[in-house]
Structures are given as structure tokens and as C-alpha cells.
mmCIF file of C-alpha atoms in Angstrom:
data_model
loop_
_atom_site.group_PDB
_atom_site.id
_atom_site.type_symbol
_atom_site.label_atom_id
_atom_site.label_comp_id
_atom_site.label_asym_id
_atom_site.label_seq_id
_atom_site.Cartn_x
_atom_site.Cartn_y
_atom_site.Cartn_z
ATOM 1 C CA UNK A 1 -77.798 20.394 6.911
ATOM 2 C CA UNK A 2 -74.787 23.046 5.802
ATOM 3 C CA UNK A 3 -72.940 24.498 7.841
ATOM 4 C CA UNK A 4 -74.623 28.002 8.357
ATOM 5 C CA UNK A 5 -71.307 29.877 8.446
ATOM 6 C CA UNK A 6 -70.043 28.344 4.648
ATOM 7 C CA UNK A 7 -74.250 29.169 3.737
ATOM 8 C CA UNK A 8 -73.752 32.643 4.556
ATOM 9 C CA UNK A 9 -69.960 33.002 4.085
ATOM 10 C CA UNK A 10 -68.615 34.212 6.845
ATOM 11 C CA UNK A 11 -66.233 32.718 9.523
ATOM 12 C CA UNK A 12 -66.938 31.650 12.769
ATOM 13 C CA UNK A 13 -65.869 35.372 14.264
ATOM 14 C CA UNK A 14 -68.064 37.204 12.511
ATOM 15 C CA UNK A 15 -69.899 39.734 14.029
ATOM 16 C CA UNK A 16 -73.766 40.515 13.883
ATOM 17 C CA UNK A 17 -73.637 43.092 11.372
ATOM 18 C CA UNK A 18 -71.638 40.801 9.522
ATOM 19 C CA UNK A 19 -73.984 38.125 9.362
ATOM 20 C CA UNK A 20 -76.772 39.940 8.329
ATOM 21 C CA UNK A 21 -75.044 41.666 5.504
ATOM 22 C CA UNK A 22 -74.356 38.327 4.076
ATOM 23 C CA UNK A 23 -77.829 37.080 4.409
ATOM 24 C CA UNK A 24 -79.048 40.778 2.479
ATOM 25 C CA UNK A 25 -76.259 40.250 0.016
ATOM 26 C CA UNK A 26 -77.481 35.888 -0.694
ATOM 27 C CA UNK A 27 -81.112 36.909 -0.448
ATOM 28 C CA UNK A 28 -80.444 39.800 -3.363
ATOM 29 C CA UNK A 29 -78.822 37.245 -5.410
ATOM 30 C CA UNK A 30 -81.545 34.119 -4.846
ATOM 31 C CA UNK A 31 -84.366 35.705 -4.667
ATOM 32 C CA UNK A 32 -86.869 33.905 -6.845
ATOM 33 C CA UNK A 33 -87.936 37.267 -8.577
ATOM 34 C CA UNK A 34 -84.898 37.634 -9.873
ATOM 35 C CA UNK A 35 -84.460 34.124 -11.270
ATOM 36 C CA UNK A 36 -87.574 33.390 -12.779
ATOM 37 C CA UNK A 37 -88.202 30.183 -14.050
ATOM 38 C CA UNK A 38 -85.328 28.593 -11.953
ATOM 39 C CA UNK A 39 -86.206 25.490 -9.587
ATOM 40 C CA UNK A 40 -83.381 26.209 -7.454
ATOM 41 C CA UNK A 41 -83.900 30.220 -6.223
ATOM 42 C CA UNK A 42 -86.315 29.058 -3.787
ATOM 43 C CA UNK A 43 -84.093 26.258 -2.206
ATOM 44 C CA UNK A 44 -80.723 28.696 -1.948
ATOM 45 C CA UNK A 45 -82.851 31.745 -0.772
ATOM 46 C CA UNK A 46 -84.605 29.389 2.272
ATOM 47 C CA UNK A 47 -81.394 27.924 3.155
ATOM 48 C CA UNK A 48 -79.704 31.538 3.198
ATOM 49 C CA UNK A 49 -82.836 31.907 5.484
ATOM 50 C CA UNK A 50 -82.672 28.980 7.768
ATOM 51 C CA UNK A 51 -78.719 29.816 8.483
ATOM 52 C CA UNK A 52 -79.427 33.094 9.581
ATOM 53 C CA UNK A 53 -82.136 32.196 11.820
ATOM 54 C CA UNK A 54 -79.486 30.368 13.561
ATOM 55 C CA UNK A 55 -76.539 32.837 13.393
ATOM 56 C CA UNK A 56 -78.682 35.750 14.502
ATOM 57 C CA UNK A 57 -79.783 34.186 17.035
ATOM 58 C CA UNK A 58 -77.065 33.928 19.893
ATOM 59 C CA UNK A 59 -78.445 30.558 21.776
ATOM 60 C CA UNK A 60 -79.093 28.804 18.785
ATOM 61 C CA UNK A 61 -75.603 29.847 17.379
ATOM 62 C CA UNK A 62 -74.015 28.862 20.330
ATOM 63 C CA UNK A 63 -75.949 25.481 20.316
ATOM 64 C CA UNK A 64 -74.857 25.008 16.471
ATOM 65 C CA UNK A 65 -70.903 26.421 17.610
ATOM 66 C CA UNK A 66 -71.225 23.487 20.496
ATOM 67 C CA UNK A 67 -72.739 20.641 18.435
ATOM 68 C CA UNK A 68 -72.919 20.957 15.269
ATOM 69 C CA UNK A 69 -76.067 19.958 13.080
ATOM 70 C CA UNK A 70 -76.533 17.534 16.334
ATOM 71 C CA UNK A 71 -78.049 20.454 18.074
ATOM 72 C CA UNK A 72 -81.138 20.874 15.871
ATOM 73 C CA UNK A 73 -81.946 17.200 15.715
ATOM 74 C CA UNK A 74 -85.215 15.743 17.872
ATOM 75 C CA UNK A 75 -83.955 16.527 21.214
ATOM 76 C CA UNK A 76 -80.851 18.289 20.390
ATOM 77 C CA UNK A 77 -81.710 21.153 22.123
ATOM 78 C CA UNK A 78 -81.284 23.676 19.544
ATOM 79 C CA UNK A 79 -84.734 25.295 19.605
ATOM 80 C CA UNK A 80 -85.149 24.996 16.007
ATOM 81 C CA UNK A 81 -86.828 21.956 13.719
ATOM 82 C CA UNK A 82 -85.787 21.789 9.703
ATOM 83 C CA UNK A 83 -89.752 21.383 9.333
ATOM 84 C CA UNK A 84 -89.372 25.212 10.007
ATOM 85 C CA UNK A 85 -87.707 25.045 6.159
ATOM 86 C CA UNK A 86 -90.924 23.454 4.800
ATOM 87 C CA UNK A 87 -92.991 25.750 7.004
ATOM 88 C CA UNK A 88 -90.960 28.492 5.311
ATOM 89 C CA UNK A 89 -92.238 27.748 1.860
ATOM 90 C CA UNK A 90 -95.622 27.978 2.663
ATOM 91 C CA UNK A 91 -94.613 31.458 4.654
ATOM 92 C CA UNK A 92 -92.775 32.926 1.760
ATOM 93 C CA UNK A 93 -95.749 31.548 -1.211
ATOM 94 C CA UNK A 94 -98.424 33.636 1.014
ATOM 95 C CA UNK A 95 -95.572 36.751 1.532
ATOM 96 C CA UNK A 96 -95.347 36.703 -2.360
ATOM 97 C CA UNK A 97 -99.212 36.814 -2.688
ATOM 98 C CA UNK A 98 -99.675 39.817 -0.478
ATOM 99 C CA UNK A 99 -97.460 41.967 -2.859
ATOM 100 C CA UNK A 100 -99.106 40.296 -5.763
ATOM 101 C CA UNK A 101 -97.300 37.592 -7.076
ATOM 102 C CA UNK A 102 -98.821 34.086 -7.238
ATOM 103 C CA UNK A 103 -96.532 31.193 -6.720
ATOM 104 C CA UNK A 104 -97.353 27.886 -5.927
ATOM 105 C CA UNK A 105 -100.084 25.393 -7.333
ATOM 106 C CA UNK A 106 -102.731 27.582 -8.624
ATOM 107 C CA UNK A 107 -104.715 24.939 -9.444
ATOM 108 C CA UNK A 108 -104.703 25.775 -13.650
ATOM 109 C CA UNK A 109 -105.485 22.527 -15.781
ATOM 110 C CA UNK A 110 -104.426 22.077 -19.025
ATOM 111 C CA UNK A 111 -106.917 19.886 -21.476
ATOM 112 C CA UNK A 112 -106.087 19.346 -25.540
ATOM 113 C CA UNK A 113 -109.695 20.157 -27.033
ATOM 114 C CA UNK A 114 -110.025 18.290 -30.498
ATOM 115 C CA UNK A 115 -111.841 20.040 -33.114
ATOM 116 C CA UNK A 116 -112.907 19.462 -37.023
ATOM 117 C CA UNK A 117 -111.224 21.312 -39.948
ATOM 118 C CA UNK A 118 -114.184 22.785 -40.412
ATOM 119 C CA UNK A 119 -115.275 23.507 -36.630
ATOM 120 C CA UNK A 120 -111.917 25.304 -36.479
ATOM 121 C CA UNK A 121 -112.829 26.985 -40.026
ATOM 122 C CA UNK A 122 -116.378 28.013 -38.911
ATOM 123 C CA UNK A 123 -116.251 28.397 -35.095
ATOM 124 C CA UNK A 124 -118.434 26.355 -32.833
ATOM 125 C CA UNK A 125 -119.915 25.385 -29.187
ATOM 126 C CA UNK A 126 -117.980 23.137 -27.973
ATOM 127 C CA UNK A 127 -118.935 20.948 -24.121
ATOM 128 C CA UNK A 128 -116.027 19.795 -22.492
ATOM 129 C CA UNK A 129 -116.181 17.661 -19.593
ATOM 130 C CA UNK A 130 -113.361 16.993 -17.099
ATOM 131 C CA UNK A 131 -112.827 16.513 -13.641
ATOM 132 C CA UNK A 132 -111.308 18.969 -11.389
ATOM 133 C CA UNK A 133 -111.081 19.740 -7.539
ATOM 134 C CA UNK A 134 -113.484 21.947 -6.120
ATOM 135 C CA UNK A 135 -115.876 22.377 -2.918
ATOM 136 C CA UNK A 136 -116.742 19.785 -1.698
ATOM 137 C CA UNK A 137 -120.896 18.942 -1.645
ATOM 138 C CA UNK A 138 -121.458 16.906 1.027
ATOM 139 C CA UNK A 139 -119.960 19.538 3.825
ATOM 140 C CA UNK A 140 -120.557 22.700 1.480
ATOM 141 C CA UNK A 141 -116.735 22.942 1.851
ATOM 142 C CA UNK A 142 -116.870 23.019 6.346
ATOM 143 C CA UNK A 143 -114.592 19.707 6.487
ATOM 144 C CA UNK A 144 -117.050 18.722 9.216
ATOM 145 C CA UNK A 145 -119.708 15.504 8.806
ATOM 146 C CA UNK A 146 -122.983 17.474 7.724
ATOM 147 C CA UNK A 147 -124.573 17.926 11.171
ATOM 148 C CA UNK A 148 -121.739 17.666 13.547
ATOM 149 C CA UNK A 149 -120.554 20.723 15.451
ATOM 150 C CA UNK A 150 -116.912 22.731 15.056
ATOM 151 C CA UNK A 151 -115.183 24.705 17.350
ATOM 152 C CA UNK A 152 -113.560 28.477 17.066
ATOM 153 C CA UNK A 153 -109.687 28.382 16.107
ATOM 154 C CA UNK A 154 -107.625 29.002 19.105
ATOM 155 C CA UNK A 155 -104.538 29.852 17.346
ATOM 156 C CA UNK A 156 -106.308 33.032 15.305
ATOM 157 C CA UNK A 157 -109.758 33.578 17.650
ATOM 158 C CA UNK A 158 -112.016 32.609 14.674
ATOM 159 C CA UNK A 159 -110.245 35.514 12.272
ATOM 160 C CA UNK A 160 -108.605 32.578 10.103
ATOM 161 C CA UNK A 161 -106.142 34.459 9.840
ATOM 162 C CA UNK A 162 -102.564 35.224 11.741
ATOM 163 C CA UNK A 163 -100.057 37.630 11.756
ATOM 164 C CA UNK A 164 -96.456 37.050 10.654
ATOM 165 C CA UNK A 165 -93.117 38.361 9.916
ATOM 166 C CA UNK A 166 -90.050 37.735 8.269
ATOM 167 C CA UNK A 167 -86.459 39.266 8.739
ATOM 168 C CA UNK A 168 -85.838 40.088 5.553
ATOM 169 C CA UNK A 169 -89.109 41.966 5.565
ATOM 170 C CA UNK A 170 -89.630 44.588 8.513
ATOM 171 C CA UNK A 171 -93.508 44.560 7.393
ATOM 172 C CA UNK A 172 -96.053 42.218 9.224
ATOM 173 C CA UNK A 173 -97.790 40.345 6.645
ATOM 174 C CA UNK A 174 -101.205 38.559 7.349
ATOM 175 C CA UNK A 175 -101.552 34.890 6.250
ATOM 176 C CA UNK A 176 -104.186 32.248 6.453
ATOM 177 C CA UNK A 177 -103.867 29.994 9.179
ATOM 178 C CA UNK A 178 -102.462 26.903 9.003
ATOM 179 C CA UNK A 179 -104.446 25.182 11.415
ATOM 180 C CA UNK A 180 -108.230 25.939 10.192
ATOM 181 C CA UNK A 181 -106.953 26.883 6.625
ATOM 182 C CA UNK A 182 -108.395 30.643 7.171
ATOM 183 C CA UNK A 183 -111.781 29.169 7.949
ATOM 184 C CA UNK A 184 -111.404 30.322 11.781
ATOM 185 C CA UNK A 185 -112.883 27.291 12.470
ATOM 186 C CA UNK A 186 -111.586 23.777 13.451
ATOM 187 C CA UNK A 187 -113.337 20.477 12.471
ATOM 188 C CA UNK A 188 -114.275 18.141 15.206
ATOM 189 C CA UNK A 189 -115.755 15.485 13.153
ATOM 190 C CA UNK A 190 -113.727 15.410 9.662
ATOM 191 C CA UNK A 191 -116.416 15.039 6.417
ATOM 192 C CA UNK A 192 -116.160 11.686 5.104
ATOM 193 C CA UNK A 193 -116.441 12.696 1.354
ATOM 194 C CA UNK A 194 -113.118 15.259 1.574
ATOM 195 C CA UNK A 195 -111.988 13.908 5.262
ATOM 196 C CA UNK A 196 -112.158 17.453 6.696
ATOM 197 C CA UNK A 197 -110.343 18.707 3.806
ATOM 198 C CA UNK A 198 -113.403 21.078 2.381
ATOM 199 C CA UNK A 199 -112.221 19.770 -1.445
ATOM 200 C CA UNK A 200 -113.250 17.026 -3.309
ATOM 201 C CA UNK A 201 -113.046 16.128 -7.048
ATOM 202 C CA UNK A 202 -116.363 16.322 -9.307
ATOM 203 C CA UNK A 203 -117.170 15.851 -12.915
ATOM 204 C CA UNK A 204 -117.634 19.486 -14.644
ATOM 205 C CA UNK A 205 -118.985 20.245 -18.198
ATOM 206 C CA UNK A 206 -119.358 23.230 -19.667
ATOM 207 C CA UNK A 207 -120.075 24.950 -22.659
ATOM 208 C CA UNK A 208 -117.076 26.495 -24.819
ATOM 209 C CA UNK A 209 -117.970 29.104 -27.459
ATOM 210 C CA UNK A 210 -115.089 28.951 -30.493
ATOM 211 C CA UNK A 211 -114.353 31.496 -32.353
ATOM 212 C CA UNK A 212 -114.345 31.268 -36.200
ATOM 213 C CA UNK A 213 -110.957 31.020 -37.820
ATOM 214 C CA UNK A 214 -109.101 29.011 -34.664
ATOM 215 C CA UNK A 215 -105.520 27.449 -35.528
ATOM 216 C CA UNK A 216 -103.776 24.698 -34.274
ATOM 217 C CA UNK A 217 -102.099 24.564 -31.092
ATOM 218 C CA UNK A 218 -103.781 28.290 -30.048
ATOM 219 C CA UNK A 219 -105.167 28.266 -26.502
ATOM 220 C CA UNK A 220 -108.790 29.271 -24.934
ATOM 221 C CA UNK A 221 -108.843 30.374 -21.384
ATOM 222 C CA UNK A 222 -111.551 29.945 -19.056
ATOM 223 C CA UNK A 223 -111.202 31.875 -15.604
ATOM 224 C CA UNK A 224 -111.360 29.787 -12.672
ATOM 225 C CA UNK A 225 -112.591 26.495 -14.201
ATOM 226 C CA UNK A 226 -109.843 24.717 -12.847
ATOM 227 C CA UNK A 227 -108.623 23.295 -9.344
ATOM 228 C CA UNK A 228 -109.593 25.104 -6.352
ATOM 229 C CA UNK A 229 -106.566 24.271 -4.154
ATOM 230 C CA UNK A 230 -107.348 25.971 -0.996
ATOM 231 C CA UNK A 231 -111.046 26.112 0.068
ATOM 232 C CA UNK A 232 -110.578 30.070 0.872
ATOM 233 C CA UNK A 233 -109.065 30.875 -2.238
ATOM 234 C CA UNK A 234 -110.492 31.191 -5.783
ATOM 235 C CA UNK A 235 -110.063 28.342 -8.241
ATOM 236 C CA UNK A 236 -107.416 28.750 -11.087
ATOM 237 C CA UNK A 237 -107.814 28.223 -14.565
ATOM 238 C CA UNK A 238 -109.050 25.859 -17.266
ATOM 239 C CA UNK A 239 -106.494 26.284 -20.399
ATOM 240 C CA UNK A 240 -107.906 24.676 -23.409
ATOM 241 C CA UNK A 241 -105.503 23.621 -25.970
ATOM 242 C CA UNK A 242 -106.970 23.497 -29.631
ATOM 243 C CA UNK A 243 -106.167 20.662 -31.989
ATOM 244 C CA UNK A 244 -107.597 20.621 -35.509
ATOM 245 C CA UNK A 245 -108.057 17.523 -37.626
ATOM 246 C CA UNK A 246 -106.844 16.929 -41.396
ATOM 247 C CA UNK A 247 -109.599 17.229 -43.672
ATOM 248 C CA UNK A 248 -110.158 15.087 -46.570
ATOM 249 C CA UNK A 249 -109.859 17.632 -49.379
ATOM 250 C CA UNK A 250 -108.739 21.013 -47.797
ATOM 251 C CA UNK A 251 -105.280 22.286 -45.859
ATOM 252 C CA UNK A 252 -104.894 25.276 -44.027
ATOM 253 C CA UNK A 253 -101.829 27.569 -45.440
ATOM 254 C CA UNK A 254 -102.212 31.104 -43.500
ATOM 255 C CA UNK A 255 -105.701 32.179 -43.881
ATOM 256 C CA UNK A 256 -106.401 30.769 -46.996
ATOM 257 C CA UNK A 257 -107.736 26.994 -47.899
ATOM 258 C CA UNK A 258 -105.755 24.792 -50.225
ATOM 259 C CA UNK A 259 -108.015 22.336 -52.437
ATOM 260 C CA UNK A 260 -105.879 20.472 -55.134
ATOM 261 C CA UNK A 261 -108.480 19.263 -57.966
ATOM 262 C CA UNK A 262 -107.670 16.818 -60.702
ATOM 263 C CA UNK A 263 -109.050 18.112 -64.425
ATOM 264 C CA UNK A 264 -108.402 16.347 -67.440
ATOM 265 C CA UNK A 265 -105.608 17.007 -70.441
ATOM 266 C CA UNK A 266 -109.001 18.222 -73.097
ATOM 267 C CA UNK A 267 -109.970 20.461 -69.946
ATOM 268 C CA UNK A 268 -106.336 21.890 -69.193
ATOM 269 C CA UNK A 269 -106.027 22.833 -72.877
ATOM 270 C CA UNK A 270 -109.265 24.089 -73.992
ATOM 271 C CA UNK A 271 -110.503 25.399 -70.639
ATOM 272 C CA UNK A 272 -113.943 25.009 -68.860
ATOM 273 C CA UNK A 273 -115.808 24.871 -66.048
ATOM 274 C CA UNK A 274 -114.964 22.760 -63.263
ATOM 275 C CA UNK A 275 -116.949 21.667 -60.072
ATOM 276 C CA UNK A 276 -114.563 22.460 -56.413
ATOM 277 C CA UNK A 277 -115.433 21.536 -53.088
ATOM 278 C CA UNK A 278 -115.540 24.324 -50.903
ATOM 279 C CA UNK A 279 -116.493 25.253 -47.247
ATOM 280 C CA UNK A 280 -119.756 26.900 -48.324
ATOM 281 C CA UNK A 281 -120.572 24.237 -50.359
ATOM 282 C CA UNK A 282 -119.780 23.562 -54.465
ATOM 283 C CA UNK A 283 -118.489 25.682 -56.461
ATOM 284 C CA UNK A 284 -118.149 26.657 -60.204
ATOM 285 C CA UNK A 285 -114.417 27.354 -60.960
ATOM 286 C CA UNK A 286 -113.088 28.981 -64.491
ATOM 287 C CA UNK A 287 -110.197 26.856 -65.704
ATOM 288 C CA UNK A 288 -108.470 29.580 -68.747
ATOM 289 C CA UNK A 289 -107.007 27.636 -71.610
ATOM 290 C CA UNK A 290 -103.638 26.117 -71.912
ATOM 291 C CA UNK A 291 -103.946 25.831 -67.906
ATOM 292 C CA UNK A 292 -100.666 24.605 -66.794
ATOM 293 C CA UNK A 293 -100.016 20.951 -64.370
ATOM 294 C CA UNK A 294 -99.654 22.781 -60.794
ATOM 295 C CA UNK A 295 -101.148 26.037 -61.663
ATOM 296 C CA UNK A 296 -103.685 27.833 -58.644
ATOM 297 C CA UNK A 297 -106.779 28.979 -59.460
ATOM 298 C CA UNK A 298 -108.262 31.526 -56.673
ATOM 299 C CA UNK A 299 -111.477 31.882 -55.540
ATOM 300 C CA UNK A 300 -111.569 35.203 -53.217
ATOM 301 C CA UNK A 301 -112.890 35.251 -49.868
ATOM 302 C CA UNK A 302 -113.622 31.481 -49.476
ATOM 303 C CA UNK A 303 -110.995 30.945 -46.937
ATOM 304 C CA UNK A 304 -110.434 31.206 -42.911
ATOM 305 C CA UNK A 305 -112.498 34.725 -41.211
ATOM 306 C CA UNK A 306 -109.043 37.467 -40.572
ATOM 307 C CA UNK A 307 -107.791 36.968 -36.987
ATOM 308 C CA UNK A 308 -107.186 40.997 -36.678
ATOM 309 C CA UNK A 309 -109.337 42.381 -39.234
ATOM 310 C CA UNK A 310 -112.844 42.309 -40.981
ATOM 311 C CA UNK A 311 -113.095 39.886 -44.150
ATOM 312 C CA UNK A 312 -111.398 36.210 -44.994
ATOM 313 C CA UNK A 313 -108.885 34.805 -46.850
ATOM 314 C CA UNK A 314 -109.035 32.676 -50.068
ATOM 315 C CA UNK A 315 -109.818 28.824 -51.709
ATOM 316 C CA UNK A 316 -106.793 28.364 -53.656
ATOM 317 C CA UNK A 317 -107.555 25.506 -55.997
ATOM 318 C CA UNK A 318 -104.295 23.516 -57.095
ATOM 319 C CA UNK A 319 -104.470 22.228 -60.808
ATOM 320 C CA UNK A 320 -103.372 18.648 -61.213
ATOM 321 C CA UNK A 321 -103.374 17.480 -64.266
ATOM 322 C CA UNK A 322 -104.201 13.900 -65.235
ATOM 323 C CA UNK A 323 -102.858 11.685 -68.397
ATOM 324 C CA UNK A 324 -105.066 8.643 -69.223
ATOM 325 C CA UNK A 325 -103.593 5.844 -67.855
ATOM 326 C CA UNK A 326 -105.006 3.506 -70.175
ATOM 327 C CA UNK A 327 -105.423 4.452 -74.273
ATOM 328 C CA UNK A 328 -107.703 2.645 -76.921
ATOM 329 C CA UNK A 329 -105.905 2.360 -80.712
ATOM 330 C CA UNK A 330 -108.393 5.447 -81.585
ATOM 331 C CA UNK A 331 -107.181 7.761 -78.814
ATOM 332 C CA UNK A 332 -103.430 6.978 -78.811
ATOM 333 C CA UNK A 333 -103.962 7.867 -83.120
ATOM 334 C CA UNK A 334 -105.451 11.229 -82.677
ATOM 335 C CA UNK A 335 -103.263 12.167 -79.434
ATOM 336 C CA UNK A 336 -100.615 11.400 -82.408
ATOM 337 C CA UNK A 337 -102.008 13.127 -85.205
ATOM 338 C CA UNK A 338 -102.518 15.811 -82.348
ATOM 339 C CA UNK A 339 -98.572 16.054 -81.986
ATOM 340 C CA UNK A 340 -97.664 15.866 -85.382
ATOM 341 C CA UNK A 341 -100.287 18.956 -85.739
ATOM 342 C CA UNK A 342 -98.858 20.961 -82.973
ATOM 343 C CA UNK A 343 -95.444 20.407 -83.284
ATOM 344 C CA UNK A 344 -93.108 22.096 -80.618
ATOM 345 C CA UNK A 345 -96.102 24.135 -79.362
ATOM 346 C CA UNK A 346 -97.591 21.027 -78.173
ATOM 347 C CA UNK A 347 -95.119 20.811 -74.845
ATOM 348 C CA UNK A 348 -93.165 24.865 -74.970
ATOM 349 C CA UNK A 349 -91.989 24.322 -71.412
ATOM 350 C CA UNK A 350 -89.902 20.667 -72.309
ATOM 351 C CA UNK A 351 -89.068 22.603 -75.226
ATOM 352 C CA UNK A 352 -87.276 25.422 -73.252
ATOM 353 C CA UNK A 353 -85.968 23.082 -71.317
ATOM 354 C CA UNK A 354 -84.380 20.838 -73.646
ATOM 355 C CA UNK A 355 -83.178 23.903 -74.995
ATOM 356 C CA UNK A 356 -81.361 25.088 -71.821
ATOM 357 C CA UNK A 357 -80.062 21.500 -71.473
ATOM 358 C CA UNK A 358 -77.829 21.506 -74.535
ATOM 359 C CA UNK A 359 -76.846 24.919 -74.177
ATOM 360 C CA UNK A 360 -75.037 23.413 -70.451
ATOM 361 C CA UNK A 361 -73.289 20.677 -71.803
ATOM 362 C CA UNK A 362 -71.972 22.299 -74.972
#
């Protein structure tokens, strides 16, 4: 335990007014509103807490001037247990929650979903089983043995609820209670599926409609198919994470599809027809003559569905261009006589280049 004084900041003469300025002034700076996403706000603002619950209070900070930490130990005297810091989180999660703000476990689960290039492409039904913690079946979520009896709550008279309030807050704030866990009843026999707890873990599936155009890494939420953590509170949220396979053939580049296809020199020179793989099925593609290695070919609205608007993207078809790897006597003669016949024209590109090449080195 600090020392409440060097917590707050003050010395050991300081009055009331004093005291309580400091705690507005450390609770302004900690509070965990104002430093989202830091572990540590919560920590600082309950031990600004627990020191003035023991400042403002004249016996305890009497007991604390007397002993020391000593005071607040089992049997110390003190008046005051550091469970009450524990005790505090709990109080200052449910404060949060009455203005709105969720804090806390809320039970979410996060599950990678693993689809097809061309579920993703097409959109699908997906089932996804998982386990999660819910009410538990055997007790319908009482905590008591099915059949046994239970007894009212005598801390909130069966309400499951009690009143509370903080000094920081001059509101009184209702909470559930801690004892019956807001059922406003207390278990005499404890269940011995969920042992009195009202929870237990159970298989789920259920069916996941996905939408047509998906990409990798996106999410799908489903509301309150995750953990229930607190049998009188909703559960939280099943967060599906999408991951999309390779395909053999096509990549995904934007909204378009990518589909590199291998033609041959006669068909890159003269032109043609070639057959393409496609989503919808095979297609007829137009190769124009003198079609350059590399060259795309587009196919319109063959590609992923628009994620804003109406229509899709395209199949762009990537030209690769293949040279025999192998040549009888006849073909390596013509693909001569073929050179000799074209001349320069037969490669203009390594002719530009080779043109560019002397003019840097002279």
C-alpha cells in the first residue's frame, strides 16, 4: 500500500478541503474516459480512490497517522480491507454502465471464418460452430439443483438489486447485487452442471449469410452470439473474421479478377480466339494481332459485385507469352527464314532498345 498522503499529494497537515481537492484534481487526470485504451487509468484512479477513503475519513486517518499501512491489515483495526479496491472495480464497471459506457468482459468472441476464392467472390451460407458460455440448461440459469428450493436475498429483499454511491459522484447509482447476482434470490443447493453459477458452456451453430464480394481480413458481426458473462445481462458478440483462400488461376486486385493465360508465339502475332477461365464459367477472349508478352486483355463486368454501388468489376486476363522449348530442324528453318523476312520489324521493342543502349554509352 502507498502512503495516502504522497497518493493524493498533500502533507500530513492538510486540511479537509485540501484533501478532497486533490482527489477531484487525480480523479480529472486518471479517469479512464480520458485515457482510453490505457491499462493503467483504472489502477491510478482506484488508488486516488482508496487514499481518500482513508484521509476523509478522520478515524481511519488517524488509524493510518498512528500505524501506518499496519492499521488496515487483518486485525489492524483500521476499518477498512484492500478487498474494498477489488470491490471497487466491480463498483466503478456497473457506475460506467449506468451512464452508458460498457467496460469490462463483455463476453465478445472473436472466430477467423475460412472461406473459398470463390465463396468470397459469390457470397454464401456459411454454419459456424463454436462454443461459448451461455445459460445454463440443467437449472434454466437458477444456480439451484433442478428441484431444490432458494431463498429471498436478504441483502436487497428479492429486488436483486442495491443501492450505492460513490464520492466522486453525489448521485446514487443502482447496481446488481453481488450476493444473488441481481437474481434476488440465493441458491441453497448450487446446480451441479454450472455449481450455482447459472452459466455453463454449450456447443452453438448457426447459420451465417455472406455477402457477395467479401475481402480478406473484413469482419461480420453477429449481435449477442457470444459469451453471456453475467446471467442477468445480455450476451455480447460473435465477431467473425473472414479469410479467403488462393485460388488456382485467379487473384483478387481491387474489384477486379486477375487470370494470367499462356497463348502461343503464332497466336500472339496473328491473333485469335482464346479459351479463359472465368467465375461464370469459360470464356471466349479476342487476342488483336501483334499482342505483346504481358499485355491485359479485359473482359468487363466479370469481376468482384461493387462494395458501395450497383454493378462489378472486371476479368483482366494477363498475356504470357510462350517460346517452344523444344524445336524440330523444320521449325527452327522457317522461324529463320521468318527473321530474315521480317527483319527489324520482327522484335521493334529490342530494337528501340538496343537503340537507346548505344545512344548511353556513346
Amino acid at each position: 500500500m502507498r502512503d495516502p498522503y504522497e497518493v493524493l499529494g498533500v502533507g500530513r497537515e492538510a486540511s479537509e478541503a485540501e484533501i478532497k481537492a486533490a482527489f477531484r484534481r487525480l480523479a480529472a487526470i486518471h479517469h479512464p474516459d480520458k485515457n482510453p485504451g490505457d491499462a493503467g487509468a483504472v489502477t491510478r484512479f482506484k488508488e486516488a480512490n482508496l487514499a481518500h477513503q482513508i484521509l476523509a475519513d478522520k478515524d481511519k486517518r488517524a488509524a493510518f497517522d498512528r500505524y501506518g499501512e499496519a492499521a488496515f491489515r487483518p486485525g489492524g483495526g483500521g476499518g477498512i480491507d484492500f478487498s474494498d479496491l477489488a470491490r471497487f472495480d466491480d463498483l466503478f464497471g456497473d457506475l460506467l454502465g449506468a451512464f452508458g459506457i460498457r467496460t469490462g468482459d463483455r463476453g465478445d468472441i472473436r472466430k477467423d471464418l475460412e472461406l473459398s476464392f470463390e465463396e468470397a467472390a459469390l457470397g454464401c451460407e456459411r454454419e459456424v460452430s463454436y462454443e461459448r458460455s451461455d445459460t445454463c440448461e440443467a437449472c434454466a440459469g437458477r444456480g439451484a439443483e433442478p428441484g431444490t428450493p432458494v431463498e429471498t436475498c436478504s441483502a436487497c429483499n428479492g429486488r436483486g438489486k442495491v443501492r450505492f454511491q460513490q464520492a466522486l459522484f453525489p448521485i446514487a447509482v443502482e447496481r446488481p447485487c453481488s450476493r444473488c447476482r441481481g437474481t434476488g434470490q440465493v441458491v441453497l443447493t448450487p446446480c451441479r452442471v454450472c455449481s450455482g453459477r447459472g452459466l455453463a458452456k454449450a456447443e452453438r451453430t448457426l447459420a451465417v449469410e455472406i455477402p457477395a464480394g467479401i475481402e480478406d481480413a473484413a469482419t461480420r458481426t453477429v449481435n449477442q452470439a457470444g459469451n453471456r458473462v453475467r446471467i442477468d445481462k445480455p450476451p455480447g458478440n460473435l465477431e467473425l473474421v473472414i479469410r479467403v483462400g488462393t485460388h488456382q488461376f485467379f487473384r483478387r486486385v481491387g474489384d477486379d479478377i486477375v487470370c494470367k493465360v499462356p497463348i502461343s508465339f503464332a497466336q500472339a502475332a496473328l491473333g485469335g480466339e482464346i479459351d479463359v477461365p472465368s467465375l461464370a464459367g469459360r470464356l471466349k477472349v479476342r487476342v488483336p494481332p501483334s499482342t505483346q508478352p504481358g499485355a491485359i486483355l479485359r473482359v468487363r463486368g466479370k469481376g468482384f459485385p461493387y462494395r458501395i454501388r450497383g454493378g462489378r468489376g472486371d476479368q483482366l486476363v494477363e498475356v504470357a507469352v510462350e517460346v517452344p522449348s523444344h524445336l524440330s530442324d523444320r521449325a527452327r528453318e522457317l522461324i529463320e527464314e521468318l527473321g530474315h523476312e521480317l527483319g527489324e520489324d520482327v522484335s521493334p521493342q529490342q530494337h528501340s532498345f538496343m537503340e537507346k543502349l548505344r545512344g548511353l554509352f556513346d
